[in-house]
Short mmCIF file of C-alpha atoms in Angstrom, two decimals:
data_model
loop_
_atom_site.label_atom_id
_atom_site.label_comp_id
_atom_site.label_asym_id
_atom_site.label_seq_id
_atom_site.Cartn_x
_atom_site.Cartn_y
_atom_site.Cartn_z
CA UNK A 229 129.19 129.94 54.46
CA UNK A 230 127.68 126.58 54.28
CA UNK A 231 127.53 126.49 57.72
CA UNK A 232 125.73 129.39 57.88
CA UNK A 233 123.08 128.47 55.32
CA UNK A 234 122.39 125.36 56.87
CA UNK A 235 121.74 126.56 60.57
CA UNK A 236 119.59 129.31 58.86
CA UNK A 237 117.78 126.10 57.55
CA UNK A 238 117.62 123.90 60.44
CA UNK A 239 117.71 124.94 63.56
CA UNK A 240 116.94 128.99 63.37
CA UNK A 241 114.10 128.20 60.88
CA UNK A 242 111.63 128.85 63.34
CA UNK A 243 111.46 132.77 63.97
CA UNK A 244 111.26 133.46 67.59
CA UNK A 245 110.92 137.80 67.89
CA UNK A 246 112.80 137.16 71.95
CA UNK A 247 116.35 135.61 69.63
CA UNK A 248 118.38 137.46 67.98
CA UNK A 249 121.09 135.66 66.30
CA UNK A 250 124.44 136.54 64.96
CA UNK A 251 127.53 135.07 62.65
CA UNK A 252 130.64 136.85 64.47
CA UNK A 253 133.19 136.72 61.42
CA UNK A 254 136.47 138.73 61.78
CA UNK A 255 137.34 140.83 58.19
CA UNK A 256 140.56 141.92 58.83
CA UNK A 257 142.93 141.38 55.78
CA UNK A 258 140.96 139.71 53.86
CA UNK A 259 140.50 139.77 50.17
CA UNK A 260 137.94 142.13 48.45
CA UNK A 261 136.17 139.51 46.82
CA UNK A 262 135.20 137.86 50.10
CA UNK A 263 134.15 140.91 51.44
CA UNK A 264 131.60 141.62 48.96
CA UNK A 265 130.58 138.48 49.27
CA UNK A 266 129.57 139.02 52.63
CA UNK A 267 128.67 142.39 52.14
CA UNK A 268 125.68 140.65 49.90
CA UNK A 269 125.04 137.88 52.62
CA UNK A 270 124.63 140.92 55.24
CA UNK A 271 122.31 142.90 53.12
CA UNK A 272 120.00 139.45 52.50
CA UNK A 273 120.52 138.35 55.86
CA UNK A 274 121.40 141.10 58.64
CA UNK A 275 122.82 138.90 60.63
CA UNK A 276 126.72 138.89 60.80
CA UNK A 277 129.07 140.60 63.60
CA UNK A 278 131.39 141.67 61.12
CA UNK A 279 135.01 142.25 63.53
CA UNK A 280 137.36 144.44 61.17
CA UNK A 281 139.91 144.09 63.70
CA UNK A 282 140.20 140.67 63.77
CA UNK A 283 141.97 137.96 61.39
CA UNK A 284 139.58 135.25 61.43
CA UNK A 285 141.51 131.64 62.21
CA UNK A 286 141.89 128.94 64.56
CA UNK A 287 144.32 131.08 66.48
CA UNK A 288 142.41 134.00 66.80
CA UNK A 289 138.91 132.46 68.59
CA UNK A 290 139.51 134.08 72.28
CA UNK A 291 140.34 137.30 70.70
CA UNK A 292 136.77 136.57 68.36
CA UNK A 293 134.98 135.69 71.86
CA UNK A 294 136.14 138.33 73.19
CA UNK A 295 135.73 141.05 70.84
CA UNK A 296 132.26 139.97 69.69
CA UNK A 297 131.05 140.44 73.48
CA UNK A 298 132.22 143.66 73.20
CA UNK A 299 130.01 144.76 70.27
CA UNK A 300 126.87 142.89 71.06
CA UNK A 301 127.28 144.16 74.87
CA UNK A 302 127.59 148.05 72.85
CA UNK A 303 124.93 147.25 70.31
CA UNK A 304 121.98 144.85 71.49
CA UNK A 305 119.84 145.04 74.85
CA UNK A 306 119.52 141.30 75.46
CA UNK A 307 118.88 138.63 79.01
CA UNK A 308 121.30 135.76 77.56
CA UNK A 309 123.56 135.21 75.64
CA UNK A 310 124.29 131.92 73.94
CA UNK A 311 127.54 131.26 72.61
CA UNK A 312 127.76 128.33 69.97
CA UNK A 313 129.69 126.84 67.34
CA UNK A 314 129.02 126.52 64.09
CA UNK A 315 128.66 122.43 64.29
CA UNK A 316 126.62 122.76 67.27
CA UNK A 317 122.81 122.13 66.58
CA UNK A 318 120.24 123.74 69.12
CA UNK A 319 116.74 122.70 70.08
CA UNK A 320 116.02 126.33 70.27
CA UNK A 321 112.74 125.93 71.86
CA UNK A 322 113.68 123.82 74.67
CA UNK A 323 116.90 126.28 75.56
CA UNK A 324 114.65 129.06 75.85
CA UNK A 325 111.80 126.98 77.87
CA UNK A 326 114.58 126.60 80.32
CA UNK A 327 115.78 130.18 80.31
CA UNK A 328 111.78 131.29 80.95
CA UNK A 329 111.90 128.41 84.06
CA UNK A 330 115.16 129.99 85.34
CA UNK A 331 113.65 133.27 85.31
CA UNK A 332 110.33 132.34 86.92
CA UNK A 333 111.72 130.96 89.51
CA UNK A 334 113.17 134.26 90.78
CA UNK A 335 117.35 133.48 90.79
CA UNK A 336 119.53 136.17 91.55
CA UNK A 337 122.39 134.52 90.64
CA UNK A 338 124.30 134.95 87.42
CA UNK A 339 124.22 132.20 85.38
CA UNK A 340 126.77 130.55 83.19
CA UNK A 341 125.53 127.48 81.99
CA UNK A 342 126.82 124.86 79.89
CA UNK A 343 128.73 121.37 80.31
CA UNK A 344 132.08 121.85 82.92
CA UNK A 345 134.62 120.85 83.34
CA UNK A 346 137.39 121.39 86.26
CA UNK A 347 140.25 118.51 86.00
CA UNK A 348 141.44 118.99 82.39
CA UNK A 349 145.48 119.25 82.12
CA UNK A 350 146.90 121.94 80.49
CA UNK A 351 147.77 121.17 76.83
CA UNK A 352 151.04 121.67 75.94
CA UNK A 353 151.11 120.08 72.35
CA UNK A 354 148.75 120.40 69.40
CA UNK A 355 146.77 123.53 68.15
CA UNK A 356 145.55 123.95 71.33
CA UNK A 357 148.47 124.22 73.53
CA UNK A 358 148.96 127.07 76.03
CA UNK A 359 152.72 128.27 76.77
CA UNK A 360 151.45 131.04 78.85
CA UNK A 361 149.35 129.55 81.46
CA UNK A 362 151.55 129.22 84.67
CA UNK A 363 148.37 129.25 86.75
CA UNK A 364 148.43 125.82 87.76
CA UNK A 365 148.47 122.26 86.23
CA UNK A 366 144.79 122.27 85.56
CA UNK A 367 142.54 124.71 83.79
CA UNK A 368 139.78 126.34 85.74
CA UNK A 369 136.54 125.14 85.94
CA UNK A 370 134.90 126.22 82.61
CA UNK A 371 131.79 125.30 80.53
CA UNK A 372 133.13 123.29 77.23
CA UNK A 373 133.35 125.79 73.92
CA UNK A 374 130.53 123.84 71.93
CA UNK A 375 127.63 125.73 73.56
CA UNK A 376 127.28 128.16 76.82
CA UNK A 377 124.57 130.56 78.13
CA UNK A 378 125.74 133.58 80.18
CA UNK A 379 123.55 135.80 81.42
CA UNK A 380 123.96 139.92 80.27
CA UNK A 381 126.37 140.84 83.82
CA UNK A 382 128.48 138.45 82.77
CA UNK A 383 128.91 139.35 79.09
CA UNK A 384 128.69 142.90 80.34
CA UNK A 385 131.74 142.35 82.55
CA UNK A 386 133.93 140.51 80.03
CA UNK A 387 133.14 143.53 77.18
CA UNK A 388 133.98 146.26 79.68
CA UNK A 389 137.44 144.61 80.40
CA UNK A 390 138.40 142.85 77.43
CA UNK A 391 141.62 144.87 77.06
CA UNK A 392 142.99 143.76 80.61
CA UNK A 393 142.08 140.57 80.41
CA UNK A 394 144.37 137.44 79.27
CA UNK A 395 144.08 135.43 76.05
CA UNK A 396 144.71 131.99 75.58
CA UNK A 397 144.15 129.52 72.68
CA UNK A 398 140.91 127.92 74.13
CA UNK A 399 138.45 130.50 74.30
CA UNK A 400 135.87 128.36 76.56
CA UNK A 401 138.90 128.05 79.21
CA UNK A 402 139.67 131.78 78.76
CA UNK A 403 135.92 132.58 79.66
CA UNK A 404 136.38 130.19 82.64
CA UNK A 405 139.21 131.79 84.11
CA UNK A 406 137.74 135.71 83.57
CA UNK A 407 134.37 135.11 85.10
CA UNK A 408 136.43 132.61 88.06
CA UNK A 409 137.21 135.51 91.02
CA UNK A 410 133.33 136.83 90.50
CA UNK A 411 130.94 136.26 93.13
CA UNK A 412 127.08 135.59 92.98
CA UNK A 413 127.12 133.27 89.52
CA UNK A 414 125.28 129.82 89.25
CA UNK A 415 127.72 127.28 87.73
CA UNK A 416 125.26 125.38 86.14
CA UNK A 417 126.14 121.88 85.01
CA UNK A 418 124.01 120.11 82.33
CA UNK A 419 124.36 116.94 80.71
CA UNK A 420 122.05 118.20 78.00
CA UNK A 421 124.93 120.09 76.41
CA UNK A 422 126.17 117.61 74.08
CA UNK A 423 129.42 120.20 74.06
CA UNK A 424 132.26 118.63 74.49
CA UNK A 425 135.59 118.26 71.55
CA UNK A 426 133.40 114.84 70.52
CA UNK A 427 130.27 114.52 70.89
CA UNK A 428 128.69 111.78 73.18
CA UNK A 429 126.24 110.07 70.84
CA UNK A 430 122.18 111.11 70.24
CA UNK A 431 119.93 111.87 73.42
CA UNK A 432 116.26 113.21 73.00
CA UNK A 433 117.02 115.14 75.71
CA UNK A 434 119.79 116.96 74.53
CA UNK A 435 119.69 121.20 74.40
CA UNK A 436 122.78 121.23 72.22
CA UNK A 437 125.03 118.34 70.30
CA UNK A 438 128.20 119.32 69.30
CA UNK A 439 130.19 118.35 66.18
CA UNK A 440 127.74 117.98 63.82
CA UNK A 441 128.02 118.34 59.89
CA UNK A 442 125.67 120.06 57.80
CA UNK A 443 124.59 116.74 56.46
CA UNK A 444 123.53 115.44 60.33
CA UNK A 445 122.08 119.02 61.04
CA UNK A 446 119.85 118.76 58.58
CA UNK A 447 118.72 114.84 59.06
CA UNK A 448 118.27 115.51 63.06
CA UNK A 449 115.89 118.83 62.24
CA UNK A 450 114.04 116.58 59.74
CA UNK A 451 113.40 114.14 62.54
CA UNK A 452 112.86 116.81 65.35
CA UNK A 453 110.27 118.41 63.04
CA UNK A 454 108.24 115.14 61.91
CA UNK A 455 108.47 113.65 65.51
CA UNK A 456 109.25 115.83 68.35
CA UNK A 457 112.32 113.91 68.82
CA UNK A 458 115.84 114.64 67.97
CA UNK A 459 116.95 111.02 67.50
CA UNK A 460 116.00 108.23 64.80
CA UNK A 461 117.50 106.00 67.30
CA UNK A 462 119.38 106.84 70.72
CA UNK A 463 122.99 106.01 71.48
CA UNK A 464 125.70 106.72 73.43
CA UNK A 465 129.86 106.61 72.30
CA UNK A 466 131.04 108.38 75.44
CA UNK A 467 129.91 108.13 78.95
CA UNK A 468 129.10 111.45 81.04
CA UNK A 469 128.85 112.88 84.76
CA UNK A 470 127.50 114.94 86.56
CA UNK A 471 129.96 117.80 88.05
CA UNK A 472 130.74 117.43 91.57
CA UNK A 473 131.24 121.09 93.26
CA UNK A 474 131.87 119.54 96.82
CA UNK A 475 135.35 118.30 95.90
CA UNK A 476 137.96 119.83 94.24
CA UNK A 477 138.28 120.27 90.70
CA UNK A 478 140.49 117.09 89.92
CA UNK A 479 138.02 115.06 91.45
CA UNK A 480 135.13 116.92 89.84
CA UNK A 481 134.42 114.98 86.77
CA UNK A 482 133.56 110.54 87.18
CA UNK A 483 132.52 109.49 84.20
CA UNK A 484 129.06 107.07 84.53
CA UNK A 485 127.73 104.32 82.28
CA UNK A 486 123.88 104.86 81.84
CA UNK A 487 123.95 108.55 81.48
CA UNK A 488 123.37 110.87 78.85
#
């Protein structure tokens, strides 16, 4: 719940009537006095996906993905939809200054949008590992978990075949591999998504910055308010790339010094 009050406070402060935004949280199984806990936060709030059919843990997030799709695609009329964590902090304003220049320029492509990724190994140890994929050695290309925009076909298709489609543990490679036989979608690369499992330091010109704690969330909205500029002071920790699409996916991914 902290979580939740703290993006409330930072970066959904400003009220925007074109976002709608929603806490997916599965219920299933748990106890009564955490349901009426959230009952109470939903009548305040209105703004949790509460899944009854779904045991909310680490091994349950494809199934979460998946399943919220499928009630936002039944209950909301919407463009986009941005999928984010709850550690992920979002300069709103410039995401959906991007989404209005997409649309003006006339695309009629699909778009899934985020950072990619096409050369990472299958994990076979650790919370994350996958027993089932038999695929190949590599995952898809797929936009990292911490943040991705698809547009409403592409939610549209996932909700409508959620029940034949597989689950694995990563839900950002699971999205990867049911939107990978479709035709007419924009792969959009962006170093701007700060999205990956760490995140790569502090760019002004970040959309989205993964792994943040409440604590940071609330120091970088402080800063982006008073300045206009996420940062107290830029930095880099990781170096990034820019996706390659004329090679194949092993070669996809050279990571440069000197960019964000």
């Amino acid at each position: 719940m902290r979580e939740r009050v703290t993006i409330r406070k930072t970066w959904l402060s400003e009220k925007n009537d074109n976002v709608k935004h929603l806490f997916a949280i599965g219920t299933q199984n748990i106890e009564l006095e955490n349901y009426e806990t959230l009952q109470s936060e939903q009548a305040k709030f209105k703004d949790l996906l509460l899944l009854p059919k779904l045991r909310d843990a680490y091994g349950t997030l494809t199934k979460k993905v998946s399943q919220s799709f499928q009630r936002i695609y039944d209950l909301y009329d919407f463009d986009y939809l941005l999928k984010v964590d709850d550690d992920s902090f979002v300069v709103l304003h410039k995401l959906l200054v991007n989404l209005d220049t997409w649309e003006a320029k006339g695309y009629r492509k699909e778009l899934y949008w985020g950072f990619f990724n096409g050369k990472a190994q299958v994990k076979r140890l650790g919370a994350w590992k996958e027993t089932e994929w038999n695929l190949c050695d590599h995952y898809l290309p797929y936009a990292v978990g911490g943040g991705y925009v698809l547009s409403y076909n592409l939610v549209k298709y996932i909700a409508i075949n959620a029940d034949s489609l597989r689950l694995f543990n990563s839900e950002d490679v699971s999205v990867g591999l049911w939107l990978s036989a479709l035709a007419n979608i924009e792969r959009r690369h962006d170093i701007r998504f700060d999205t990956e499992y760490r995140s790569r330091g502090c760019s002004n010109e970040y959309l989205i910055t993964h792994k943040q704690s409440t604590e940071s969330m609330k120091a970088l909205h402080d800063h982006y308010t008073m300045t206009g500029n996420l940062c107290s002071k830029e930095f880099s920790s990781r170096m990034s790339y820019q996706y390659n699409w004329t090679v194949p996916p092993s070669q996809c991914c050279v990571r440069k010094a000197g960019m964000i």
